[in-house]
Amino acid sequence: MKKIIFLSSVILAFGCLQLKAQDTNKSESIDPLDISKQMEQIEKYGVPTIATVDEMKTKADVLYESQSWKEAALAYEFYAKNVNWLANLLSQCVEPYYSASYDDRKNTSYSTLKPFIPFESKANECKKQRNIAYVKIGLCYKNLGDMKSAIAYLHKALDLLSVDELSYWTMAKDAMAEILQFDVEKSK
């Protein structure tokens, strides 16, 4: 009996040591100065500027208006990824405020924050543009007859849209209803 208790204790202690070693390895692997994720994003998307994403949007809008659905879908996909990355970069300029403690944020004056507000506003505008792009991508795929892709993009767009984006919310809802053959009048 003593052997079983001793053996159980050794196994338990060994297991605890392994868990502690794994936790130590995890905390050692998190380098607060590691910029590899940022470099990956820059490698993937480059460094978007307001002007370059505006050009991408204009190109996608022209293709959409000319009903070049496949080309428009691809152009909006490229634009959506870049405008989203731009939004993230702009939001990062305000990150010290969001990372601060509640008390530090509460004690930060409006005059201190005022120069940073345009960054947050532009980031939010970029996110709205990304959301609209997703609606248009879904509509492009719907027009192409690719209902799987249409549903995927419309679904994501409806996830991302806010209630103040009513016209695009309505467009996405109507397209989804049409694809799903859901007649609102018949459902009443």
mmCIF file with all atom_site columns, C-alpha atoms in Angstrom:
data_model
loop_
_atom_site.group_PDB
_atom_site.id
_atom_site.type_symbol
_atom_site.label_atom_id
_atom_site.label_alt_id
_atom_site.label_comp_id
_atom_site.label_asym_id
_atom_site.label_entity_id
_atom_site.label_seq_id
_atom_site.pdbx_PDB_ins_code
_atom_site.Cartn_x
_atom_site.Cartn_y
_atom_site.Cartn_z
_atom_site.occupancy
_atom_site.B_iso_or_equiv
_atom_site.pdbx_formal_charge
_atom_site.auth_seq_id
_atom_site.auth_comp_id
_atom_site.auth_asym_id
_atom_site.auth_atom_id
_atom_site.pdbx_PDB_model_num
ATOM 1   C CA . MET A 1 1   ? 0.000   0.000  0.000   1.00 0.00 ? 1   MET A CA 1
ATOM 2   C CA . LYS A 1 2   ? 2.855   2.355  0.873   1.00 0.00 ? 2   LYS A CA 1
ATOM 3   C CA . LYS A 1 3   ? 4.410   1.636  -2.528  1.00 0.00 ? 3   LYS A CA 1
ATOM 4   C CA . ILE A 1 4   ? 1.164   2.569  -4.329  1.00 0.00 ? 4   ILE A CA 1
ATOM 5   C CA . ILE A 1 5   ? 0.839   5.820  -2.362  1.00 0.00 ? 5   ILE A CA 1
ATOM 6   C CA . PHE A 1 6   ? 4.512   6.637  -2.963  1.00 0.00 ? 6   PHE A CA 1
ATOM 7   C CA . LEU A 1 7   ? 4.223   5.829  -6.680  1.00 0.00 ? 7   LEU A CA 1
ATOM 8   C CA . SER A 1 8   ? 1.037   7.912  -6.974  1.00 0.00 ? 8   SER A CA 1
ATOM 9   C CA . SER A 1 9   ? 2.770   10.835 -5.267  1.00 0.00 ? 9   SER A CA 1
ATOM 10  C CA . VAL A 1 10  ? 5.752   10.593 -7.618  1.00 0.00 ? 10  VAL A CA 1
ATOM 11  C CA . ILE A 1 11  ? 3.489   10.471 -10.688 1.00 0.00 ? 11  ILE A CA 1
ATOM 12  C CA . LEU A 1 12  ? 1.450   13.416 -9.410  1.00 0.00 ? 12  LEU A CA 1
ATOM 13  C CA . ALA A 1 13  ? 4.578   15.443 -8.656  1.00 0.00 ? 13  ALA A CA 1
ATOM 14  C CA . PHE A 1 14  ? 6.041   14.623 -12.074 1.00 0.00 ? 14  PHE A CA 1
ATOM 15  C CA . GLY A 1 15  ? 2.797   15.694 -13.757 1.00 0.00 ? 15  GLY A CA 1
ATOM 16  C CA . CYS A 1 16  ? 2.798   18.986 -11.842 1.00 0.00 ? 16  CYS A CA 1
ATOM 17  C CA . LEU A 1 17  ? 6.418   19.627 -12.833 1.00 0.00 ? 17  LEU A CA 1
ATOM 18  C CA . GLN A 1 18  ? 5.576   19.003 -16.495 1.00 0.00 ? 18  GLN A CA 1
ATOM 19  C CA . LEU A 1 19  ? 2.650   21.446 -16.365 1.00 0.00 ? 19  LEU A CA 1
ATOM 20  C CA . LYS A 1 20  ? 4.833   24.064 -14.698 1.00 0.00 ? 20  LYS A CA 1
ATOM 21  C CA . ALA A 1 21  ? 7.522   23.544 -17.359 1.00 0.00 ? 21  ALA A CA 1
ATOM 22  C CA . GLN A 1 22  ? 4.919   23.974 -20.122 1.00 0.00 ? 22  GLN A CA 1
ATOM 23  C CA . ASP A 1 23  ? 3.646   27.200 -18.530 1.00 0.00 ? 23  ASP A CA 1
ATOM 24  C CA . THR A 1 24  ? 7.213   28.469 -18.236 1.00 0.00 ? 24  THR A CA 1
ATOM 25  C CA . ASN A 1 25  ? 7.884   27.670 -21.896 1.00 0.00 ? 25  ASN A CA 1
ATOM 26  C CA . LYS A 1 26  ? 4.694   29.481 -22.936 1.00 0.00 ? 26  LYS A CA 1
ATOM 27  C CA . SER A 1 27  ? 5.568   32.594 -20.981 1.00 0.00 ? 27  SER A CA 1
ATOM 28  C CA . GLU A 1 28  ? 9.136   32.527 -22.266 1.00 0.00 ? 28  GLU A CA 1
ATOM 29  C CA . SER A 1 29  ? 7.914   32.260 -25.865 1.00 0.00 ? 29  SER A CA 1
ATOM 30  C CA . ILE A 1 30  ? 5.809   35.431 -25.571 1.00 0.00 ? 30  ILE A CA 1
ATOM 31  C CA . ASP A 1 31  ? 8.194   38.214 -26.443 1.00 0.00 ? 31  ASP A CA 1
ATOM 32  C CA . PRO A 1 32  ? 6.632   41.638 -25.901 1.00 0.00 ? 32  PRO A CA 1
ATOM 33  C CA . LEU A 1 33  ? 9.003   43.104 -28.485 1.00 0.00 ? 33  LEU A CA 1
ATOM 34  C CA . ASP A 1 34  ? 8.267   40.505 -31.160 1.00 0.00 ? 34  ASP A CA 1
ATOM 35  C CA . ILE A 1 35  ? 7.104   42.262 -34.334 1.00 0.00 ? 35  ILE A CA 1
ATOM 36  C CA . SER A 1 36  ? 6.803   39.152 -36.504 1.00 0.00 ? 36  SER A CA 1
ATOM 37  C CA . LYS A 1 37  ? 2.986   39.373 -36.703 1.00 0.00 ? 37  LYS A CA 1
ATOM 38  C CA . GLN A 1 38  ? 3.181   42.993 -37.831 1.00 0.00 ? 38  GLN A CA 1
ATOM 39  C CA . MET A 1 39  ? 5.826   42.106 -40.400 1.00 0.00 ? 39  MET A CA 1
ATOM 40  C CA . GLU A 1 40  ? 3.617   39.279 -41.706 1.00 0.00 ? 40  GLU A CA 1
ATOM 41  C CA . GLN A 1 41  ? 0.716   41.693 -42.132 1.00 0.00 ? 41  GLN A CA 1
ATOM 42  C CA . ILE A 1 42  ? 2.928   44.246 -43.883 1.00 0.00 ? 42  ILE A CA 1
ATOM 43  C CA . GLU A 1 43  ? 4.326   41.523 -46.126 1.00 0.00 ? 43  GLU A CA 1
ATOM 44  C CA . LYS A 1 44  ? 0.794   40.368 -46.929 1.00 0.00 ? 44  LYS A CA 1
ATOM 45  C CA . TYR A 1 45  ? -0.891  43.764 -47.449 1.00 0.00 ? 45  TYR A CA 1
ATOM 46  C CA . GLY A 1 46  ? 1.917   46.282 -47.678 1.00 0.00 ? 46  GLY A CA 1
ATOM 47  C CA . VAL A 1 47  ? 1.422   49.671 -46.113 1.00 0.00 ? 47  VAL A CA 1
ATOM 48  C CA . PRO A 1 48  ? -1.908  51.024 -47.340 1.00 0.00 ? 48  PRO A CA 1
ATOM 49  C CA . THR A 1 49  ? -2.486  54.738 -47.512 1.00 0.00 ? 49  THR A CA 1
ATOM 50  C CA . ILE A 1 50  ? -5.709  56.684 -47.651 1.00 0.00 ? 50  ILE A CA 1
ATOM 51  C CA . ALA A 1 51  ? -5.018  57.448 -51.323 1.00 0.00 ? 51  ALA A CA 1
ATOM 52  C CA . THR A 1 52  ? -4.286  53.837 -52.321 1.00 0.00 ? 52  THR A CA 1
ATOM 53  C CA . VAL A 1 53  ? -7.402  52.421 -50.673 1.00 0.00 ? 53  VAL A CA 1
ATOM 54  C CA . ASP A 1 54  ? -9.497  55.203 -52.227 1.00 0.00 ? 54  ASP A CA 1
ATOM 55  C CA . GLU A 1 55  ? -8.119  54.178 -55.638 1.00 0.00 ? 55  GLU A CA 1
ATOM 56  C CA . MET A 1 56  ? -8.956  50.525 -54.916 1.00 0.00 ? 56  MET A CA 1
ATOM 57  C CA . LYS A 1 57  ? -12.526 51.479 -53.979 1.00 0.00 ? 57  LYS A CA 1
ATOM 58  C CA . THR A 1 58  ? -12.970 53.611 -57.097 1.00 0.00 ? 58  THR A CA 1
ATOM 59  C CA . LYS A 1 59  ? -11.763 50.736 -59.283 1.00 0.00 ? 59  LYS A CA 1
ATOM 60  C CA . ALA A 1 60  ? -14.108 48.264 -57.559 1.00 0.00 ? 60  ALA A CA 1
ATOM 61  C CA . ASP A 1 61  ? -17.059 50.690 -57.807 1.00 0.00 ? 61  ASP A CA 1
ATOM 62  C CA . VAL A 1 62  ? -16.475 51.197 -61.555 1.00 0.00 ? 62  VAL A CA 1
ATOM 63  C CA . LEU A 1 63  ? -16.390 47.432 -62.109 1.00 0.00 ? 63  LEU A CA 1
ATOM 64  C CA . TYR A 1 64  ? -19.550 46.998 -60.027 1.00 0.00 ? 64  TYR A CA 1
ATOM 65  C CA . GLU A 1 65  ? -21.422 49.730 -61.914 1.00 0.00 ? 65  GLU A CA 1
ATOM 66  C CA . SER A 1 66  ? -20.410 48.155 -65.238 1.00 0.00 ? 66  SER A CA 1
ATOM 67  C CA . GLN A 1 67  ? -21.761 44.828 -63.937 1.00 0.00 ? 67  GLN A CA 1
ATOM 68  C CA . SER A 1 68  ? -18.390 43.121 -64.312 1.00 0.00 ? 68  SER A CA 1
ATOM 69  C CA . TRP A 1 69  ? -19.369 40.919 -61.379 1.00 0.00 ? 69  TRP A CA 1
ATOM 70  C CA . LYS A 1 70  ? -16.346 38.596 -61.146 1.00 0.00 ? 70  LYS A CA 1
ATOM 71  C CA . GLU A 1 71  ? -13.812 41.408 -61.530 1.00 0.00 ? 71  GLU A CA 1
ATOM 72  C CA . ALA A 1 72  ? -15.784 43.606 -59.113 1.00 0.00 ? 72  ALA A CA 1
ATOM 73  C CA . ALA A 1 73  ? -15.927 40.819 -56.517 1.00 0.00 ? 73  ALA A CA 1
ATOM 74  C CA . LEU A 1 74  ? -12.167 40.338 -56.721 1.00 0.00 ? 74  LEU A CA 1
ATOM 75  C CA . ALA A 1 75  ? -11.532 44.095 -56.606 1.00 0.00 ? 75  ALA A CA 1
ATOM 76  C CA . TYR A 1 76  ? -13.799 44.498 -53.555 1.00 0.00 ? 76  TYR A CA 1
ATOM 77  C CA . GLU A 1 77  ? -12.107 41.547 -51.822 1.00 0.00 ? 77  GLU A CA 1
ATOM 78  C CA . PHE A 1 78  ? -8.703  43.172 -52.342 1.00 0.00 ? 78  PHE A CA 1
ATOM 79  C CA . TYR A 1 79  ? -10.073 46.537 -51.233 1.00 0.00 ? 79  TYR A CA 1
ATOM 80  C CA . ALA A 1 80  ? -11.828 45.088 -48.148 1.00 0.00 ? 80  ALA A CA 1
ATOM 81  C CA . LYS A 1 81  ? -8.634  43.448 -46.910 1.00 0.00 ? 81  LYS A CA 1
ATOM 82  C CA . ASN A 1 82  ? -6.608  46.598 -47.441 1.00 0.00 ? 82  ASN A CA 1
ATOM 83  C CA . VAL A 1 83  ? -9.144  49.022 -45.961 1.00 0.00 ? 83  VAL A CA 1
ATOM 84  C CA . ASN A 1 84  ? -9.474  46.693 -42.947 1.00 0.00 ? 84  ASN A CA 1
ATOM 85  C CA . TRP A 1 85  ? -5.675  46.662 -42.511 1.00 0.00 ? 85  TRP A CA 1
ATOM 86  C CA . LEU A 1 86  ? -5.669  50.464 -42.793 1.00 0.00 ? 86  LEU A CA 1
ATOM 87  C CA . ALA A 1 87  ? -8.382  50.624 -40.100 1.00 0.00 ? 87  ALA A CA 1
ATOM 88  C CA . ASN A 1 88  ? -6.259  48.446 -37.837 1.00 0.00 ? 88  ASN A CA 1
ATOM 89  C CA . LEU A 1 89  ? -3.201  50.645 -38.378 1.00 0.00 ? 89  LEU A CA 1
ATOM 90  C CA . LEU A 1 90  ? -5.182  53.809 -37.665 1.00 0.00 ? 90  LEU A CA 1
ATOM 91  C CA . SER A 1 91  ? -6.761  52.263 -34.555 1.00 0.00 ? 91  SER A CA 1
ATOM 92  C CA . GLN A 1 92  ? -3.313  51.344 -33.293 1.00 0.00 ? 92  GLN A CA 1
ATOM 93  C CA . CYS A 1 93  ? -2.557  55.063 -32.992 1.00 0.00 ? 93  CYS A CA 1
ATOM 94  C CA . VAL A 1 94  ? -5.135  55.189 -30.176 1.00 0.00 ? 94  VAL A CA 1
ATOM 95  C CA . GLU A 1 95  ? -4.099  51.902 -28.524 1.00 0.00 ? 95  GLU A CA 1
ATOM 96  C CA . PRO A 1 96  ? -2.234  53.469 -25.572 1.00 0.00 ? 96  PRO A CA 1
ATOM 97  C CA . TYR A 1 97  ? -5.541  54.941 -24.427 1.00 0.00 ? 97  TYR A CA 1
ATOM 98  C CA . TYR A 1 98  ? -7.426  51.652 -24.787 1.00 0.00 ? 98  TYR A CA 1
ATOM 99  C CA . SER A 1 99  ? -4.636  49.715 -23.077 1.00 0.00 ? 99  SER A CA 1
ATOM 100 C CA . ALA A 1 100 ? -4.626  52.085 -20.109 1.00 0.00 ? 100 ALA A CA 1
ATOM 101 C CA . SER A 1 101 ? -6.349  51.238 -16.875 1.00 0.00 ? 101 SER A CA 1
ATOM 102 C CA . TYR A 1 102 ? -9.854  52.485 -16.218 1.00 0.00 ? 102 TYR A CA 1
ATOM 103 C CA . ASP A 1 103 ? -8.528  55.114 -13.808 1.00 0.00 ? 103 ASP A CA 1
ATOM 104 C CA . ASP A 1 104 ? -5.902  56.340 -16.290 1.00 0.00 ? 104 ASP A CA 1
ATOM 105 C CA . ARG A 1 105 ? -8.510  56.612 -19.047 1.00 0.00 ? 105 ARG A CA 1
ATOM 106 C CA . LYS A 1 106 ? -10.865 58.426 -16.686 1.00 0.00 ? 106 LYS A CA 1
ATOM 107 C CA . ASN A 1 107 ? -8.117  60.873 -15.732 1.00 0.00 ? 107 ASN A CA 1
ATOM 108 C CA . THR A 1 108 ? -7.105  61.605 -19.338 1.00 0.00 ? 108 THR A CA 1
ATOM 109 C CA . SER A 1 109 ? -8.429  64.976 -20.391 1.00 0.00 ? 109 SER A CA 1
ATOM 110 C CA . TYR A 1 110 ? -10.323 65.646 -23.583 1.00 0.00 ? 110 TYR A CA 1
ATOM 111 C CA . SER A 1 111 ? -7.605  68.090 -24.666 1.00 0.00 ? 111 SER A CA 1
ATOM 112 C CA . THR A 1 112 ? -5.076  65.254 -24.426 1.00 0.00 ? 112 THR A CA 1
ATOM 113 C CA . LEU A 1 113 ? -7.290  62.942 -26.488 1.00 0.00 ? 113 LEU A CA 1
ATOM 114 C CA . LYS A 1 114 ? -8.425  65.493 -29.070 1.00 0.00 ? 114 LYS A CA 1
ATOM 115 C CA . PRO A 1 115 ? -5.483  64.956 -31.491 1.00 0.00 ? 115 PRO A CA 1
ATOM 116 C CA . PHE A 1 116 ? -6.198  61.221 -31.530 1.00 0.00 ? 116 PHE A CA 1
ATOM 117 C CA . ILE A 1 117 ? -9.924  61.406 -32.258 1.00 0.00 ? 117 ILE A CA 1
ATOM 118 C CA . PRO A 1 118 ? -9.481  61.779 -36.047 1.00 0.00 ? 118 PRO A CA 1
ATOM 119 C CA . PHE A 1 119 ? -7.553  58.476 -36.101 1.00 0.00 ? 119 PHE A CA 1
ATOM 120 C CA . GLU A 1 120 ? -10.393 56.655 -34.368 1.00 0.00 ? 120 GLU A CA 1
ATOM 121 C CA . SER A 1 121 ? -12.982 58.332 -36.601 1.00 0.00 ? 121 SER A CA 1
ATOM 122 C CA . LYS A 1 122 ? -11.129 57.416 -39.797 1.00 0.00 ? 122 LYS A CA 1
ATOM 123 C CA . ALA A 1 123 ? -10.605 53.836 -38.562 1.00 0.00 ? 123 ALA A CA 1
ATOM 124 C CA . ASN A 1 124 ? -14.355 53.531 -37.947 1.00 0.00 ? 124 ASN A CA 1
ATOM 125 C CA . GLU A 1 125 ? -15.070 54.948 -41.399 1.00 0.00 ? 125 GLU A CA 1
ATOM 126 C CA . CYS A 1 126 ? -12.686 52.392 -42.925 1.00 0.00 ? 126 CYS A CA 1
ATOM 127 C CA . LYS A 1 127 ? -14.486 49.577 -41.105 1.00 0.00 ? 127 LYS A CA 1
ATOM 128 C CA . LYS A 1 128 ? -17.821 50.787 -42.475 1.00 0.00 ? 128 LYS A CA 1
ATOM 129 C CA . GLN A 1 129 ? -16.346 50.788 -45.972 1.00 0.00 ? 129 GLN A CA 1
ATOM 130 C CA . ARG A 1 130 ? -15.091 47.235 -45.422 1.00 0.00 ? 130 ARG A CA 1
ATOM 131 C CA . ASN A 1 131 ? -18.600 46.202 -44.355 1.00 0.00 ? 131 ASN A CA 1
ATOM 132 C CA . ILE A 1 132 ? -20.127 47.765 -47.472 1.00 0.00 ? 132 ILE A CA 1
ATOM 133 C CA . ALA A 1 133 ? -17.525 46.008 -49.618 1.00 0.00 ? 133 ALA A CA 1
ATOM 134 C CA . TYR A 1 134 ? -18.594 42.670 -48.134 1.00 0.00 ? 134 TYR A CA 1
ATOM 135 C CA . VAL A 1 135 ? -22.219 43.370 -49.032 1.00 0.00 ? 135 VAL A CA 1
ATOM 136 C CA . LYS A 1 136 ? -21.186 44.218 -52.592 1.00 0.00 ? 136 LYS A CA 1
ATOM 137 C CA . ILE A 1 137 ? -19.005 41.103 -52.853 1.00 0.00 ? 137 ILE A CA 1
ATOM 138 C CA . GLY A 1 138 ? -22.013 39.032 -51.792 1.00 0.00 ? 138 GLY A CA 1
ATOM 139 C CA . LEU A 1 139 ? -24.182 40.763 -54.379 1.00 0.00 ? 139 LEU A CA 1
ATOM 140 C CA . CYS A 1 140 ? -21.559 40.181 -57.085 1.00 0.00 ? 140 CYS A CA 1
ATOM 141 C CA . TYR A 1 141 ? -21.468 36.464 -56.328 1.00 0.00 ? 141 TYR A CA 1
ATOM 142 C CA . LYS A 1 142 ? -25.274 36.354 -56.239 1.00 0.00 ? 142 LYS A CA 1
ATOM 143 C CA . ASN A 1 143 ? -25.341 37.951 -59.710 1.00 0.00 ? 143 ASN A CA 1
ATOM 144 C CA . LEU A 1 144 ? -22.782 35.383 -60.877 1.00 0.00 ? 144 LEU A CA 1
ATOM 145 C CA . GLY A 1 145 ? -24.987 32.550 -59.602 1.00 0.00 ? 145 GLY A CA 1
ATOM 146 C CA . ASP A 1 146 ? -22.383 31.463 -57.029 1.00 0.00 ? 146 ASP A CA 1
ATOM 147 C CA . MET A 1 147 ? -24.804 31.173 -54.127 1.00 0.00 ? 147 MET A CA 1
ATOM 148 C CA . LYS A 1 148 ? -22.322 29.544 -51.735 1.00 0.00 ? 148 LYS A CA 1
ATOM 149 C CA . SER A 1 149 ? -19.944 32.498 -51.983 1.00 0.00 ? 149 SER A CA 1
ATOM 150 C CA . ALA A 1 150 ? -22.843 34.960 -51.971 1.00 0.00 ? 150 ALA A CA 1
ATOM 151 C CA . ILE A 1 151 ? -24.219 33.506 -48.741 1.00 0.00 ? 151 ILE A CA 1
ATOM 152 C CA . ALA A 1 152 ? -20.764 33.439 -47.120 1.00 0.00 ? 152 ALA A CA 1
ATOM 153 C CA . TYR A 1 153 ? -20.092 37.121 -47.850 1.00 0.00 ? 153 TYR A CA 1
ATOM 154 C CA . LEU A 1 154 ? -23.622 38.282 -47.067 1.00 0.00 ? 154 LEU A CA 1
ATOM 155 C CA . HIS A 1 155 ? -23.510 36.352 -43.798 1.00 0.00 ? 155 HIS A CA 1
ATOM 156 C CA . LYS A 1 156 ? -20.212 37.998 -42.831 1.00 0.00 ? 156 LYS A CA 1
ATOM 157 C CA . ALA A 1 157 ? -21.482 41.416 -43.934 1.00 0.00 ? 157 ALA A CA 1
ATOM 158 C CA . LEU A 1 158 ? -24.569 41.045 -41.759 1.00 0.00 ? 158 LEU A CA 1
ATOM 159 C CA . ASP A 1 159 ? -22.241 40.132 -38.891 1.00 0.00 ? 159 ASP A CA 1
ATOM 160 C CA . LEU A 1 160 ? -20.177 43.278 -39.439 1.00 0.00 ? 160 LEU A CA 1
ATOM 161 C CA . LEU A 1 161 ? -22.809 45.881 -40.332 1.00 0.00 ? 161 LEU A CA 1
ATOM 162 C CA . SER A 1 162 ? -24.136 48.211 -37.683 1.00 0.00 ? 162 SER A CA 1
ATOM 163 C CA . VAL A 1 163 ? -27.717 49.404 -37.403 1.00 0.00 ? 163 VAL A CA 1
ATOM 164 C CA . ASP A 1 164 ? -26.813 52.815 -38.823 1.00 0.00 ? 164 ASP A CA 1
ATOM 165 C CA . GLU A 1 165 ? -25.833 51.158 -42.116 1.00 0.00 ? 165 GLU A CA 1
ATOM 166 C CA . LEU A 1 166 ? -29.510 50.569 -42.869 1.00 0.00 ? 166 LEU A CA 1
ATOM 167 C CA . SER A 1 167 ? -29.407 50.738 -46.671 1.00 0.00 ? 167 SER A CA 1
ATOM 168 C CA . TYR A 1 168 ? -26.648 48.102 -46.892 1.00 0.00 ? 168 TYR A CA 1
ATOM 169 C CA . TRP A 1 169 ? -28.266 46.048 -44.136 1.00 0.00 ? 169 TRP A CA 1
ATOM 170 C CA . THR A 1 170 ? -31.467 46.066 -46.210 1.00 0.00 ? 170 THR A CA 1
ATOM 171 C CA . MET A 1 171 ? -29.606 45.154 -49.412 1.00 0.00 ? 171 MET A CA 1
ATOM 172 C CA . ALA A 1 172 ? -27.882 42.223 -47.705 1.00 0.00 ? 172 ALA A CA 1
ATOM 173 C CA . LYS A 1 173 ? -31.109 41.073 -46.041 1.00 0.00 ? 173 LYS A CA 1
ATOM 174 C CA . ASP A 1 174 ? -33.043 41.252 -49.314 1.00 0.00 ? 174 ASP A CA 1
ATOM 175 C CA . ALA A 1 175 ? -30.352 39.343 -51.211 1.00 0.00 ? 175 ALA A CA 1
ATOM 176 C CA . MET A 1 176 ? -30.204 36.706 -48.499 1.00 0.00 ? 176 MET A CA 1
ATOM 177 C CA . ALA A 1 177 ? -34.009 36.376 -48.522 1.00 0.00 ? 177 ALA A CA 1
ATOM 178 C CA . GLU A 1 178 ? -34.025 35.988 -52.300 1.00 0.00 ? 178 GLU A CA 1
ATOM 179 C CA . ILE A 1 179 ? -31.334 33.305 -52.231 1.00 0.00 ? 179 ILE A CA 1
ATOM 180 C CA . LEU A 1 180 ? -33.138 31.480 -49.419 1.00 0.00 ? 180 LEU A CA 1
ATOM 181 C CA . GLN A 1 181 ? -36.450 31.909 -51.255 1.00 0.00 ? 181 GLN A CA 1
ATOM 182 C CA . PHE A 1 182 ? -37.947 33.488 -48.156 1.00 0.00 ? 182 PHE A CA 1
ATOM 183 C CA . ASP A 1 183 ? -41.045 35.514 -48.982 1.00 0.00 ? 183 ASP A CA 1
ATOM 184 C CA . VAL A 1 184 ? -41.830 37.860 -46.115 1.00 0.00 ? 184 VAL A CA 1
ATOM 185 C CA . GLU A 1 185 ? -45.434 38.314 -47.246 1.00 0.00 ? 185 GLU A CA 1
ATOM 186 C CA . LYS A 1 186 ? -46.093 34.576 -47.267 1.00 0.00 ? 186 LYS A CA 1
ATOM 187 C CA . SER A 1 187 ? -44.579 34.163 -43.816 1.00 0.00 ? 187 SER A CA 1
ATOM 188 C CA . LYS A 1 188 ? -47.106 36.480 -42.151 1.00 0.00 ? 188 LYS A CA 1
#
